[in-house]
């Protein structure tokens, strides 16, 4: 099984921040988790608000926990609110089911997930996708 290296996680983080700068977004937090849900790297741009790190982690964690990008979790929350609420209760509130949590794939192998928070959910997701693609990996935003 392939592993997500720290070097690859750094590339994802740097490229996500580069995309944020290109789009002139609000300050972001980027969190990269490996396939086990263990933190590989996280960083906050200057000026992020108080809960952004927890939200970014929750987006990535939710994607890993249910095996789908958080855009799909958002859709599922709209269609099956009781299911997502029940899963989030079991996860002790750790899921954030809105866009911005993107699975990192190497072919069909799951390597981890990226969570981004700080701007709109769509912009957060765009930065996560840009980071993953810049590192030569495949993204699954849901």
XYZ file of C-alpha atoms in Angstrom:
142
model
C 0.000 0.000 0.000
C 1.290 3.432 -0.931
C 1.752 5.971 1.813
C 1.301 9.717 1.813
C 4.762 11.127 2.435
C 5.474 14.323 4.325
C 7.101 15.702 1.170
C 3.901 15.111 -0.824
C 1.788 16.601 1.979
C 3.973 19.725 1.932
C 3.533 20.039 -1.832
C -0.231 19.814 -1.402
C -0.207 22.442 1.339
C 2.054 24.836 -0.592
C 0.033 24.511 -3.812
C -3.259 25.005 -1.961
C -1.916 28.238 -0.462
C -0.597 29.305 -3.886
C -4.089 28.825 -5.341
C -5.525 30.885 -2.488
C -3.102 33.702 -3.262
C -3.904 33.484 -6.981
C -7.647 33.749 -6.249
C -7.110 36.460 -3.579
C -9.079 34.525 -0.984
C -9.504 35.146 2.731
C -6.805 33.553 4.951
C -7.018 29.762 4.960
C -6.085 26.781 7.080
C -4.979 23.668 5.173
C -4.888 20.281 6.896
C -3.556 17.085 5.321
C -4.383 13.714 6.910
C -3.029 10.315 5.872
C -5.320 7.360 5.127
C -5.447 6.474 8.833
C -6.713 9.959 9.669
C -3.409 10.962 11.244
C -2.201 14.523 10.745
C 0.658 14.828 8.232
C 0.799 18.629 8.056
C -1.353 21.661 8.794
C -0.780 25.381 8.549
C -2.780 28.568 8.957
C -2.219 31.722 6.989
C -1.940 34.918 9.007
C -5.333 36.299 9.950
C -7.446 33.134 10.034
C -10.358 33.143 12.434
C -10.524 31.075 15.593
C -12.151 27.761 14.550
C -10.675 27.393 11.045
C -8.176 24.685 12.015
C -10.892 22.518 13.564
C -13.170 23.053 10.567
C -10.420 22.147 8.067
C -9.634 19.016 10.082
C -13.340 18.108 10.248
C -13.736 18.408 6.484
C -10.768 16.082 5.838
C -11.762 13.689 8.647
C -15.348 13.463 7.397
C -14.182 12.656 3.883
C -11.984 9.838 5.217
C -14.590 8.562 7.671
C -17.221 8.013 4.995
C -14.925 7.443 2.013
C -16.225 10.332 -0.062
C -15.339 13.950 -0.583
C -17.168 16.369 1.663
C -19.191 17.758 -1.257
C -20.895 14.333 -1.375
C -21.318 14.476 2.416
C -22.983 17.870 2.028
C -25.382 16.445 -0.534
C -26.092 13.446 1.675
C -26.705 15.735 4.658
C -29.374 17.523 2.625
C -30.998 14.268 1.527
C -30.472 12.191 4.683
C -29.934 14.625 7.522
C -30.669 12.008 10.189
C -27.975 9.680 8.818
C -25.254 12.347 8.763
C -26.349 13.548 12.206
C -26.157 9.987 13.556
C -22.708 9.410 12.049
C -21.500 12.752 13.389
C -22.791 11.791 16.835
C -20.830 8.525 16.653
C -17.779 10.535 15.529
C -18.199 12.839 18.541
C -18.931 15.824 16.287
C -15.715 15.480 14.268
C -17.375 15.637 10.808
C -17.899 18.889 8.909
C -20.097 17.888 5.948
C -19.562 20.843 3.600
C -17.298 21.192 0.532
C -13.603 21.613 1.244
C -12.680 18.061 2.281
C -11.101 16.193 -0.631
C -9.774 12.636 -0.790
C -6.213 12.123 -2.070
C -5.975 9.176 -4.459
C -3.053 7.470 -6.167
C -4.927 5.599 -8.873
C -7.459 3.596 -6.880
C -5.447 3.731 -3.639
C -6.643 6.108 -0.929
C -3.695 8.060 0.496
C -5.493 10.545 2.721
C -7.535 13.726 2.609
C -7.109 17.485 2.539
C -9.356 19.860 4.442
C -9.400 23.589 3.754
C -11.315 26.292 5.599
C -11.365 30.076 5.565
C -13.233 31.261 2.491
C -16.404 29.978 0.850
C -16.712 26.201 0.784
C -16.394 26.190 -3.022
C -13.173 28.218 -2.859
C -11.841 26.031 -0.052
C -12.483 22.969 -2.225
C -10.796 24.584 -5.255
C -7.632 25.110 -3.195
C -7.655 21.522 -1.919
C -8.092 20.181 -5.459
C -5.307 22.426 -6.788
C -2.968 21.191 -4.061
C -3.659 17.538 -4.745
C -3.282 17.917 -8.489
C -0.056 19.909 -8.136
C 1.400 16.996 -6.161
C 0.578 14.636 -9.037
C -2.263 12.888 -7.239
C -5.925 12.397 -8.140
C -8.588 14.271 -6.187
C -12.055 13.112 -5.169
C -14.121 16.036 -3.942
C -17.340 14.070 -4.013
